[in-house]
Backbone as CSV, one residue per row, in Angstrom:
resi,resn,N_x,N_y,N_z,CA_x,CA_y,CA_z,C_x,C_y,C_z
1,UNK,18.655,0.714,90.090,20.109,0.758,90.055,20.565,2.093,89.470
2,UNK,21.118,2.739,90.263,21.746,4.583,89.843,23.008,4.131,88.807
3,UNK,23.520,2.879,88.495,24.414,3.019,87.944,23.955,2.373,86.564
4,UNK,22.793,1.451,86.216,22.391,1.044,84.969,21.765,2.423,85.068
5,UNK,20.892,2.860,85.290,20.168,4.288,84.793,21.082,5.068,84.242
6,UNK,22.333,5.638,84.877,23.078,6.664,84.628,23.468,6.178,83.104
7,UNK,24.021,4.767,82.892,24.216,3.903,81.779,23.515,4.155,80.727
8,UNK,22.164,3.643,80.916,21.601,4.145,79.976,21.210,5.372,79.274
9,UNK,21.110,6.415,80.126,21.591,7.936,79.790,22.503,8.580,79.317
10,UNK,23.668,7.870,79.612,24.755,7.884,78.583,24.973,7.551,77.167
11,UNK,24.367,6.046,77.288,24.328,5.251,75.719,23.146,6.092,75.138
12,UNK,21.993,6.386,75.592,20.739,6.980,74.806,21.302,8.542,74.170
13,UNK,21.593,9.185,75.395,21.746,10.892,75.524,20.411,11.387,74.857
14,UNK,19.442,11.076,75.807,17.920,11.877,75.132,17.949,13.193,75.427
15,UNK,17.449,13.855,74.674,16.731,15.277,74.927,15.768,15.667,75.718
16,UNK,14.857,14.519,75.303,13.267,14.860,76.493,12.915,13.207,76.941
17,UNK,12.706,13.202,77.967,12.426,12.112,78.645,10.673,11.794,79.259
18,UNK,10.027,10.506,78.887,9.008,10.802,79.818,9.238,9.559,80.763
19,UNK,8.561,9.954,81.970,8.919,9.391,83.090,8.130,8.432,83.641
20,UNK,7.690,7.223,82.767,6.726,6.066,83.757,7.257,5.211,84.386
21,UNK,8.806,5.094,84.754,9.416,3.753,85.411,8.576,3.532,86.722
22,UNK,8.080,2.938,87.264,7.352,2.728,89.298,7.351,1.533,89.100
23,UNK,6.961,0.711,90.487,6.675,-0.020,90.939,5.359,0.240,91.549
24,UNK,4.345,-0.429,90.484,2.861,0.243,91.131,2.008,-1.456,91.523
25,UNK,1.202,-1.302,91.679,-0.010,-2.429,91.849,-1.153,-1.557,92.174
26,UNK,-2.583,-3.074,92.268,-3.874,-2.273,92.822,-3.720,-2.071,94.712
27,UNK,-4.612,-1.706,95.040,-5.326,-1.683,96.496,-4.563,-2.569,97.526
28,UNK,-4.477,-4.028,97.085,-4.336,-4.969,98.337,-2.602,-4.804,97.893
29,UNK,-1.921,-5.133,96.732,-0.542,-5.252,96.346,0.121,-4.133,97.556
30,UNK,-0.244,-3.030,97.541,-0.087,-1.797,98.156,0.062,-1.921,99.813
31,UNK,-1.250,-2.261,100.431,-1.413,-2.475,101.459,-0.450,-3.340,102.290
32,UNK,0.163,-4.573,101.329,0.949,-5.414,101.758,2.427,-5.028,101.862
33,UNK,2.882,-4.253,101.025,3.981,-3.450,100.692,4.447,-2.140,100.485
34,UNK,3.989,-1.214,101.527,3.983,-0.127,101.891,5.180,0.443,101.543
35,UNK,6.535,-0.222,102.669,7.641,0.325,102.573,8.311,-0.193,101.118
36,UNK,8.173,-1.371,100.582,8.453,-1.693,99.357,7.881,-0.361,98.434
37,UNK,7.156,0.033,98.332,6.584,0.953,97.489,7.006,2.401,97.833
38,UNK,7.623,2.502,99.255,8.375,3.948,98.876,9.131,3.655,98.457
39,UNK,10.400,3.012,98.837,11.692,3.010,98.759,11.990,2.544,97.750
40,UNK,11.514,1.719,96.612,11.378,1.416,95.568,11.366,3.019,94.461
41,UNK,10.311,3.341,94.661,10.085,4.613,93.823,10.713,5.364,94.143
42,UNK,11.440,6.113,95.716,12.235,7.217,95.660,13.432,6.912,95.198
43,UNK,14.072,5.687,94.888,15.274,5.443,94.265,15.171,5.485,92.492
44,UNK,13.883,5.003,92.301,13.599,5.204,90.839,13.807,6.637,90.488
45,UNK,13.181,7.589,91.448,13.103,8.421,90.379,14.205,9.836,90.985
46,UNK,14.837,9.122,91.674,16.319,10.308,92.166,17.139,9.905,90.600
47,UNK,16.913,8.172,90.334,17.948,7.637,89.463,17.489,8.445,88.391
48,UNK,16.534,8.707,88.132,16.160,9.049,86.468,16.340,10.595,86.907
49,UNK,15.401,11.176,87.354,15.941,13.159,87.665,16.949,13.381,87.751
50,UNK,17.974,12.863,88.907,19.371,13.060,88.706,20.452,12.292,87.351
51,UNK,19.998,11.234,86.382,20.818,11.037,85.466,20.541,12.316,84.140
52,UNK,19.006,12.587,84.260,18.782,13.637,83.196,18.905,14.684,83.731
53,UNK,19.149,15.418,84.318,20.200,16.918,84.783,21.841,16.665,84.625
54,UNK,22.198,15.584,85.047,23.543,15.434,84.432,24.086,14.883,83.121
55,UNK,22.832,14.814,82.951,23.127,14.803,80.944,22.399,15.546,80.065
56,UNK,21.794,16.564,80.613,21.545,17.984,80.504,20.253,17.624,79.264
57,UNK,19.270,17.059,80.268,18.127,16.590,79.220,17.755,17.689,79.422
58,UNK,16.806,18.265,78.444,16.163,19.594,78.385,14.579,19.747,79.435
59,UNK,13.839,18.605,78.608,12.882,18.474,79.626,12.897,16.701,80.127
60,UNK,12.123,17.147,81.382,11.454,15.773,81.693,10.287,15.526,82.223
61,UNK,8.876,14.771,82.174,7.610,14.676,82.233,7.464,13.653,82.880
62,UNK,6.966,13.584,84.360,7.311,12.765,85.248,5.746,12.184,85.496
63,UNK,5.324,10.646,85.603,3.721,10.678,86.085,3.693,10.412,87.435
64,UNK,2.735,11.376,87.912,2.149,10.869,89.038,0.779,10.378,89.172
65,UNK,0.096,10.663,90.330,-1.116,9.799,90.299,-2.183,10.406,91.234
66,UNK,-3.381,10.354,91.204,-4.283,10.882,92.031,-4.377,10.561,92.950
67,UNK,-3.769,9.211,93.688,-3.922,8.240,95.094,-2.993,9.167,95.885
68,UNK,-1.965,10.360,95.250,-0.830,11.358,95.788,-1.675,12.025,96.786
69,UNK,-3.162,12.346,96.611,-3.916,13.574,97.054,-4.282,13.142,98.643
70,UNK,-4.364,14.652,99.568,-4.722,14.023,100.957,-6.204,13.158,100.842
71,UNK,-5.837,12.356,101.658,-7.470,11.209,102.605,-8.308,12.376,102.789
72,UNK,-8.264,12.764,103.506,-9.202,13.994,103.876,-9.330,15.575,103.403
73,UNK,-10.004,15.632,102.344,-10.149,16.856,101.411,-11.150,17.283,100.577
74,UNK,-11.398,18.292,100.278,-13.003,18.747,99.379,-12.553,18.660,98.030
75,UNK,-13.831,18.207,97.448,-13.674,17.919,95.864,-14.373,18.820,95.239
76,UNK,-13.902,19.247,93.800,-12.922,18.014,93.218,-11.601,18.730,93.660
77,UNK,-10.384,17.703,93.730,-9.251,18.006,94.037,-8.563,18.496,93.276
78,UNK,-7.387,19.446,93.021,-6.996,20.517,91.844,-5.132,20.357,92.042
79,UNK,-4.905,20.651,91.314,-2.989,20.378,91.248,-2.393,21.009,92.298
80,UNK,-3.466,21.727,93.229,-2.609,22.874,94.198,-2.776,22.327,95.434
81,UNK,-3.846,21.166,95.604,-3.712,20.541,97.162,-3.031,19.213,96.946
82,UNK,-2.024,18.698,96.301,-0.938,17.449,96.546,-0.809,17.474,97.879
83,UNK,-0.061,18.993,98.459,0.501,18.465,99.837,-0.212,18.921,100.981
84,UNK,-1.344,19.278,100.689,-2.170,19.751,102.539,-2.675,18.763,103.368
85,UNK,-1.986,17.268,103.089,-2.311,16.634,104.414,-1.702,15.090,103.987
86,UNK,-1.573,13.911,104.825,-1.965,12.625,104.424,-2.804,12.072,103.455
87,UNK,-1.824,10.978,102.651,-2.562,10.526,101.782,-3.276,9.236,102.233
88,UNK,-4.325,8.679,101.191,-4.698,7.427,102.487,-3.864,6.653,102.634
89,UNK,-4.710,5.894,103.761,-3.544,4.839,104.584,-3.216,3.723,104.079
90,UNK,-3.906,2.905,102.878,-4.050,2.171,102.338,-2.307,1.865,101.371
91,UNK,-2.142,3.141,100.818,-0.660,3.339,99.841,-0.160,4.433,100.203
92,UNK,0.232,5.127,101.570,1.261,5.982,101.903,2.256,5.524,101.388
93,UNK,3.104,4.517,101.311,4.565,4.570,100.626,4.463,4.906,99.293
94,UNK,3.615,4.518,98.463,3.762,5.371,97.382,3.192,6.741,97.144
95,UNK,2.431,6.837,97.350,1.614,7.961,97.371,2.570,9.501,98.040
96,UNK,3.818,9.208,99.146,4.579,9.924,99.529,5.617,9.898,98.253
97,UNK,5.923,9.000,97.800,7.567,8.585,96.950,6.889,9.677,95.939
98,UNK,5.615,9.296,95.487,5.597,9.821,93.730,5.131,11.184,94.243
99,UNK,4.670,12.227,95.659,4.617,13.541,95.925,6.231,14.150,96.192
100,UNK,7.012,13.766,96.054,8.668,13.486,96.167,8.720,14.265,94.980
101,UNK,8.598,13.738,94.132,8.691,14.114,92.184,8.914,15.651,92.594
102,UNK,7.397,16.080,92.613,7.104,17.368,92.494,7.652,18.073,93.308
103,UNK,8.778,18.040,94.511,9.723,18.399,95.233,10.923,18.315,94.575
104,UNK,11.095,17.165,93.929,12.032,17.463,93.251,12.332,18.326,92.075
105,UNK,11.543,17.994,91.197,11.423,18.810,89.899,11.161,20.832,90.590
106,UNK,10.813,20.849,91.456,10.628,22.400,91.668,12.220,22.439,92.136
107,UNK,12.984,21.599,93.198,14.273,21.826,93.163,15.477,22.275,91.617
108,UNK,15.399,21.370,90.734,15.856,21.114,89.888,15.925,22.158,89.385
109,UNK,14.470,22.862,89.129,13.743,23.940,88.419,14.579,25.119,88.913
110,UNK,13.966,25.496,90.742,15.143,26.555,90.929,16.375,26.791,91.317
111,UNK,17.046,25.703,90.966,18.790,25.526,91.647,19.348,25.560,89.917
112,UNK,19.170,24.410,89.021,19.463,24.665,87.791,18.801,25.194,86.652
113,UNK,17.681,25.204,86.539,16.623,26.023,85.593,15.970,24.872,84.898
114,UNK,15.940,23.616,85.419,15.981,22.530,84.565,14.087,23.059,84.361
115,UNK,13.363,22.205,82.921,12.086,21.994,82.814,11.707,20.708,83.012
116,UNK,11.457,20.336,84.390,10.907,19.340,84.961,9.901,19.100,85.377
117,UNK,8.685,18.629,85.107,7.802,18.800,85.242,6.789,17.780,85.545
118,UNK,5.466,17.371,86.129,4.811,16.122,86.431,3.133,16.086,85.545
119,UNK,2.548,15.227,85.149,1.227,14.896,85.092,0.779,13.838,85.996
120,UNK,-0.385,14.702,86.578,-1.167,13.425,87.130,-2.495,12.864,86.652
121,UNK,-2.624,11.275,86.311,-3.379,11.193,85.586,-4.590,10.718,86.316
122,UNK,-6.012,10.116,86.010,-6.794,9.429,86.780,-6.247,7.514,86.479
123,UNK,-7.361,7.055,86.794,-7.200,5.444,86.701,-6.891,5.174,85.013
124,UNK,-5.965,4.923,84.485,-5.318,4.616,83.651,-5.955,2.892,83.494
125,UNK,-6.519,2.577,82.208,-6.657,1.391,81.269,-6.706,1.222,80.174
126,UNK,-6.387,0.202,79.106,-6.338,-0.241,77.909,-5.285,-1.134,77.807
127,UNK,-4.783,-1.592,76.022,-4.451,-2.759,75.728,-3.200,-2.283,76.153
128,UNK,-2.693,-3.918,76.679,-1.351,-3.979,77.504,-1.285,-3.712,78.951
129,UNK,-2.760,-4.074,79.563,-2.607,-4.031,80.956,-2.215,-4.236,81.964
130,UNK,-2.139,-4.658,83.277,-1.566,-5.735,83.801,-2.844,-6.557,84.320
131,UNK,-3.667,-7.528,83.871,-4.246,-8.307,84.117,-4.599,-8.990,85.474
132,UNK,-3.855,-9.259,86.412,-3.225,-10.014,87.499,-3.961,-9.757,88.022
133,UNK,-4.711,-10.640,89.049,-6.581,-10.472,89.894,-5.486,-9.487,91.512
134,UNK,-4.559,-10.334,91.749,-4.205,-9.875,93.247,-3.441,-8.592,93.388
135,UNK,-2.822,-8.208,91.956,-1.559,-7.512,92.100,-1.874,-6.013,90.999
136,UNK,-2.823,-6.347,89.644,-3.348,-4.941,89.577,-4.525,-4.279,89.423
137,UNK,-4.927,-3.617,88.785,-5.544,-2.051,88.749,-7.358,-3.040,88.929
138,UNK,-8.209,-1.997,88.981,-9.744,-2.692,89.129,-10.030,-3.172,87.743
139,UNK,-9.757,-2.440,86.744,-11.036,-2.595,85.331,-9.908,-4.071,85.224
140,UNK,-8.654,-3.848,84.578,-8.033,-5.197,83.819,-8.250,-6.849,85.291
141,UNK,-8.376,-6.163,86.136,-8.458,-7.338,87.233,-10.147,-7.768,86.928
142,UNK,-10.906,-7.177,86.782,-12.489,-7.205,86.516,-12.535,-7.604,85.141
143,UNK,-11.692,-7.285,83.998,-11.742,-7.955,82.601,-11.682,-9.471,82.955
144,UNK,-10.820,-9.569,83.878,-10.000,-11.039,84.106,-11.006,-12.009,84.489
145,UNK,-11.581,-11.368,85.692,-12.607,-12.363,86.353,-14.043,-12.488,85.466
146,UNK,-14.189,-11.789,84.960,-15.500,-12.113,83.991,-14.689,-13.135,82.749
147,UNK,-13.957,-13.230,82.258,-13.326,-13.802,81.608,-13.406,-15.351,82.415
148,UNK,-13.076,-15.539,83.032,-12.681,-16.788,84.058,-14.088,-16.629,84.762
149,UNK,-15.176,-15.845,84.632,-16.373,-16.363,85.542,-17.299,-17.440,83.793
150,UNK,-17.378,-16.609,82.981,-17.853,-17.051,81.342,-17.568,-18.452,81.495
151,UNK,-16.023,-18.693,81.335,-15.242,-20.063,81.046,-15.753,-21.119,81.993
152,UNK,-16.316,-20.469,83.847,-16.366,-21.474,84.584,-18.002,-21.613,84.515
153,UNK,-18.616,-20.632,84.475,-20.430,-20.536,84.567,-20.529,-19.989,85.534
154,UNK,-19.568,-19.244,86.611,-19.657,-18.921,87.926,-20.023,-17.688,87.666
155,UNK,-20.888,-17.161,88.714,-20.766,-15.638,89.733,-19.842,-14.606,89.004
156,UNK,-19.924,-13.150,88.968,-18.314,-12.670,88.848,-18.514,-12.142,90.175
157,UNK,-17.493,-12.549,91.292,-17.124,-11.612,92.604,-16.461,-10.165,92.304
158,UNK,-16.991,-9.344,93.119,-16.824,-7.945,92.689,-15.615,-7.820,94.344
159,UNK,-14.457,-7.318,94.171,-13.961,-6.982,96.018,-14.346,-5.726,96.162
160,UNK,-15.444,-6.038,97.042,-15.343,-4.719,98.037,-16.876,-4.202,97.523
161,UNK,-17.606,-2.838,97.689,-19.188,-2.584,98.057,-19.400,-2.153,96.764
162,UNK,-18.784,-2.198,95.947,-18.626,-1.764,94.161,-19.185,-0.136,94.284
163,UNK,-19.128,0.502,95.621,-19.744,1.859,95.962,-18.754,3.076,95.206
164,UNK,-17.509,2.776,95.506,-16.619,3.956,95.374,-16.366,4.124,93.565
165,UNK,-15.745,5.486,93.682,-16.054,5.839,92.687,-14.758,6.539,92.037
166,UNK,-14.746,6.601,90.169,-13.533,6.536,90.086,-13.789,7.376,88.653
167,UNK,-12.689,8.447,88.386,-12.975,8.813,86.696,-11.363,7.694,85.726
168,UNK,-11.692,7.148,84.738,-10.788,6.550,84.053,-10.672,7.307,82.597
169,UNK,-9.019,7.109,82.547,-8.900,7.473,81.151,-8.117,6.321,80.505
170,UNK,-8.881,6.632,79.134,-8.265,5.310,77.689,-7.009,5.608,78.002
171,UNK,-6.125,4.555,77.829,-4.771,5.007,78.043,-4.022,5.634,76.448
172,UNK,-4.927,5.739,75.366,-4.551,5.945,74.363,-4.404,7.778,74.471
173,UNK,-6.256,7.604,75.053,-5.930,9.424,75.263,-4.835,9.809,76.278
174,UNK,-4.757,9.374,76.964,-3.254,9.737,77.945,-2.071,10.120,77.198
175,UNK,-1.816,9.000,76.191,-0.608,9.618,74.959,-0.399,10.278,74.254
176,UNK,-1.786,10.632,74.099,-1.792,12.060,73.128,-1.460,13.282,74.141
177,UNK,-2.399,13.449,75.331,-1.693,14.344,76.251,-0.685,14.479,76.791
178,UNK,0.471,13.446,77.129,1.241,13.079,76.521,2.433,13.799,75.954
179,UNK,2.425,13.800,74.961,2.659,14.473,73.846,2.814,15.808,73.547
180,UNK,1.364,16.046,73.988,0.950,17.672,73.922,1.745,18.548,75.062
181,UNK,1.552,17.529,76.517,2.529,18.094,77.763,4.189,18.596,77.327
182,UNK,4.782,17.355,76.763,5.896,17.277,76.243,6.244,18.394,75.304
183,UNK,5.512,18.854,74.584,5.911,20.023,73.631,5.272,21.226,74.021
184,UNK,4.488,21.362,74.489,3.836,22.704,74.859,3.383,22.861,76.087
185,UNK,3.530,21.909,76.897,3.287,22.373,78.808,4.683,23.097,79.158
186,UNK,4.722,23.981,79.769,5.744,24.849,80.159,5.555,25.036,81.770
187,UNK,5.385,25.138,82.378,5.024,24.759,84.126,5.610,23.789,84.316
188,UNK,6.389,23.970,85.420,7.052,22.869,86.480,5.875,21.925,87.573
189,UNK,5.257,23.169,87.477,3.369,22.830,88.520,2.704,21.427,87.690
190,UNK,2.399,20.517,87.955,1.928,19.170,87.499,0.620,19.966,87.379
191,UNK,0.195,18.986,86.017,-1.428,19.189,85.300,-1.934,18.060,85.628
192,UNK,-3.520,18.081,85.982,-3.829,16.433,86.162,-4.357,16.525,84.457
193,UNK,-4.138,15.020,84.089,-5.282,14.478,83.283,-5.901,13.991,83.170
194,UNK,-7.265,13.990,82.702,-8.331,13.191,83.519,-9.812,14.039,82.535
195,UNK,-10.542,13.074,82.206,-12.086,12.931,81.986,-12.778,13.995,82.782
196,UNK,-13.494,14.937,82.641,-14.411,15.502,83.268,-14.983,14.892,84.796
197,UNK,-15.347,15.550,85.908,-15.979,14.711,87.201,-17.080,14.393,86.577
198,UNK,-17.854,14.853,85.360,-19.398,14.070,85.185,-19.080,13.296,84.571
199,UNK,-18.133,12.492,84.835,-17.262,11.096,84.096,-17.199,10.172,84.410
200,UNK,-17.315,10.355,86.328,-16.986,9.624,87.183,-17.966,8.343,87.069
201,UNK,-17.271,7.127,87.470,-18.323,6.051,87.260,-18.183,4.978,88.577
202,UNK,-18.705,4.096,89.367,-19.130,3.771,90.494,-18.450,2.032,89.651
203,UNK,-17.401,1.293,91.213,-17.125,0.346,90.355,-18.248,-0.747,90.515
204,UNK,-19.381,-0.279,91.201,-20.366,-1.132,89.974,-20.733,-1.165,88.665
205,UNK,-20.800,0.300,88.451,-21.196,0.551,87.279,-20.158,0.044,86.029
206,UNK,-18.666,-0.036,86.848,-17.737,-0.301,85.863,-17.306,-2.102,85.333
207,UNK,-18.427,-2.714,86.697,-18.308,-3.994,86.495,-19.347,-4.405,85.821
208,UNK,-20.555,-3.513,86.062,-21.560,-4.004,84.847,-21.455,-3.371,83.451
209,UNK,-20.437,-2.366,83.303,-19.969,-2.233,81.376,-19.243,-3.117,81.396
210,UNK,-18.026,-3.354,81.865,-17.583,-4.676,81.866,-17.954,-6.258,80.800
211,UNK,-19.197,-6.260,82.144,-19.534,-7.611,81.777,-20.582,-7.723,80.742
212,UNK,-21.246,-6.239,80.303,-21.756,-6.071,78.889,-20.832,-5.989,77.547
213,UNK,-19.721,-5.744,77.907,-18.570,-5.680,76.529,-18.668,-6.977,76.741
214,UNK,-18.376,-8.222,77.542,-17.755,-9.167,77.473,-18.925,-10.314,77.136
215,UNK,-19.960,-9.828,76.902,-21.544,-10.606,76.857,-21.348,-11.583,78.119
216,UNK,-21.366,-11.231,79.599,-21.038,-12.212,80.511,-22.941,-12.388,80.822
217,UNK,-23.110,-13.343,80.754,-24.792,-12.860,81.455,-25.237,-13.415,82.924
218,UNK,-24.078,-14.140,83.584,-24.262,-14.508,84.861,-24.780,-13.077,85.798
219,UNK,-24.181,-14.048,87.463,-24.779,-13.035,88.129,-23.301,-11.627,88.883
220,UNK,-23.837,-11.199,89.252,-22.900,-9.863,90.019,-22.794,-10.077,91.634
221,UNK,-21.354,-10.404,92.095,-21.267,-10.545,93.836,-20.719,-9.576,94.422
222,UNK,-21.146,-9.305,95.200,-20.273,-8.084,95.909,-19.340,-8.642,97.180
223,UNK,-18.201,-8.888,96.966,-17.896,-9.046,98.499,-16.994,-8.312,99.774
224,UNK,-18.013,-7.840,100.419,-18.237,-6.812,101.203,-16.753,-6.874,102.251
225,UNK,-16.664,-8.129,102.707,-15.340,-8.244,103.554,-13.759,-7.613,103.001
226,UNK,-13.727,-7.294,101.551,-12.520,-6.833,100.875,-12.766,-5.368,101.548
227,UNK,-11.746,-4.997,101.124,-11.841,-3.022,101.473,-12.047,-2.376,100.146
228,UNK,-12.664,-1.315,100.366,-13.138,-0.338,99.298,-12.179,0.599,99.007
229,UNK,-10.921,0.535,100.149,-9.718,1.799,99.660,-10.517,2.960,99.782
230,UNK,-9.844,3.874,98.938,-10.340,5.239,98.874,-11.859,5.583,98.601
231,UNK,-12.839,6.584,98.945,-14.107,6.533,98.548,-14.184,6.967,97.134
232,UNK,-13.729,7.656,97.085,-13.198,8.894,95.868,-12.009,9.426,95.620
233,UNK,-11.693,10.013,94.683,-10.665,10.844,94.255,-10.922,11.960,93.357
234,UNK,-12.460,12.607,93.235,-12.760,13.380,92.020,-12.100,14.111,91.745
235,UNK,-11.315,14.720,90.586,-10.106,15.087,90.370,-10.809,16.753,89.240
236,UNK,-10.182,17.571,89.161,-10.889,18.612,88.495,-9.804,19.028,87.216
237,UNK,-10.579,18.758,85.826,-9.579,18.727,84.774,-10.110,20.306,84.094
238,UNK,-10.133,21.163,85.388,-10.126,22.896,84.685,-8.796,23.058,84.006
239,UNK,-8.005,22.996,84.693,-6.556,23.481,84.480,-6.115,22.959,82.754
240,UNK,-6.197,21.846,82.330,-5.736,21.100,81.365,-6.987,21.604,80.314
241,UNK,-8.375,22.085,80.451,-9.293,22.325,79.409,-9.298,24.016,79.331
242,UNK,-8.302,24.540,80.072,-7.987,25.780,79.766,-7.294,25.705,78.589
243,UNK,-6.167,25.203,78.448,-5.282,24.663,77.949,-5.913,23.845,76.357
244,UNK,-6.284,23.025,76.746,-7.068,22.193,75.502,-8.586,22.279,75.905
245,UNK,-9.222,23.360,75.650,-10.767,23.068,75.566,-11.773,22.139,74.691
246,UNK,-10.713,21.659,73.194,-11.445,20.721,72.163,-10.944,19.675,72.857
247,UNK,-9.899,19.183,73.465,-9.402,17.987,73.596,-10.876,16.597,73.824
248,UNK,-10.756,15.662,72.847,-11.748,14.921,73.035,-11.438,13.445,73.320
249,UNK,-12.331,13.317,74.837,-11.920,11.736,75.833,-12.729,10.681,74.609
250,UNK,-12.132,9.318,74.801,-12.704,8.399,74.270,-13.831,7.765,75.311
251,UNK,-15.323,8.118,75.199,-16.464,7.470,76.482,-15.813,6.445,76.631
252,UNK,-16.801,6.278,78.192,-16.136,4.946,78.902,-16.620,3.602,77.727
253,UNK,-17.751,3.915,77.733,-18.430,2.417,77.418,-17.756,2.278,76.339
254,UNK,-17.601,2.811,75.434,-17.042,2.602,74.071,-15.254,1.937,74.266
């Protein structure tokens, strides 16, 4: 709603804004709701860019996401290929809405001088997830089902060839970068953030830490008929360790 947003920009009058409002889900949520997922997000975030230029926020730090990057491209992928092709087919409506941002914010940038700016992060988890087996992300949907495989004595079903592969960050370290973006990133050009590629972990591998945090000791299913989505997304965090070379990730397993 452009007119509660504008509202609340009024009653707040922030200075610096960060930008997570979307309408996101995992893999299948996506697939089912394509056009829901653009049109959803390009109204989100005209409402928020355009209420903070007309209330003359100074900056704003917008997230995007690595699923933005073309289907077909050499890795690892770097902040400068967002737009050289189709993203996969799986979440084009979002994956177009949230490459929108960074069209916008370069508008903003050279029509008013605004500092608008994007991070893109990798697979985002920790406390306060969204849990939900059909609707989000792999690790908190995989917390879930080992949880509910323990309770029943069952199997944990894995969707899809547990092949593809993914780098995740604690969502704690995300806030600190975060932070750091917010006060000292100066570029309109989006930074990814993200774990090193020798980070990357296979969601088998992420279903068997998983089910070792959770002492699950049953067995592991793969089921092959789900889709695997994207193969990859290896994402290259040069740009941001220029920048912060000490910056230190919290390991996966831990």
């Amino acid at each position: 709603s452009s007119s509660e947003t504008k509202a609340l920009f009024e009653r707040h009058k922030p200075t610096h804004v960060i930008h997570l409002a979307a309408m996101v889900g995992g893999l299948f949520k996506n697939i089912r709701s394509n056009l829901d997922f653009w049109r959803t997000n390009i109204h989100i975030n005209d409402n928020v860019l355009h209420s903070a230029h007309e209330s003359g926020v100074q900056k704003v730090v917008s997230c995007l996401s690595t699923c933005i990057f073309p289907d077909k491209t050499t890795y690892p992928i770097d902040e400068t290929m967002i737009h050289n092709g189709p993203p996969h087919s799986s979440n084009f409506g979002y994956s177009y809405a949230k490459r929108m941002i960074d069209v916008q914010n370069r508008g903003y940038s050279e029509q008013h001088g605004r500092r608008f700016t994007a991070v893109i992060p990798t697979n985002v988890f920790g406390p306060h997830d969204n849990f939900n087996i059909e609707d989000g992300h792999v690790l908190p949907g995989l917390i879930h089902k080992v949880y509910l495989a323990k309770q029943s004595g069952s199997a944990l079903t894995v969707w899809g060839t547990g092949k593809p592969r993914r780098q995740f960050i604690y969502s704690l370290d995300l806030a600190r970068l975060f932070i750091w973006v917010l006060r000292e990133y100066d570029e309109v050009e989006p930074i990814i953030l993200s774990v090193g590629e020798e980070d990357e972990v296979s969601i088998r591998e992420a279903a068997e830490a998983i089910a070792e945090a959770m002492e699950f000791r049953g067995e592991l299913v793969f089921d092959t008929t789900k889709s695997d989505g994207q193969f990859k997304k290896t994402a290259s965090n040069a740009k941001l360790r220029r920048y912060l070379p000490e910056f230190q990730f919290t390991p996966f397993r831990k």
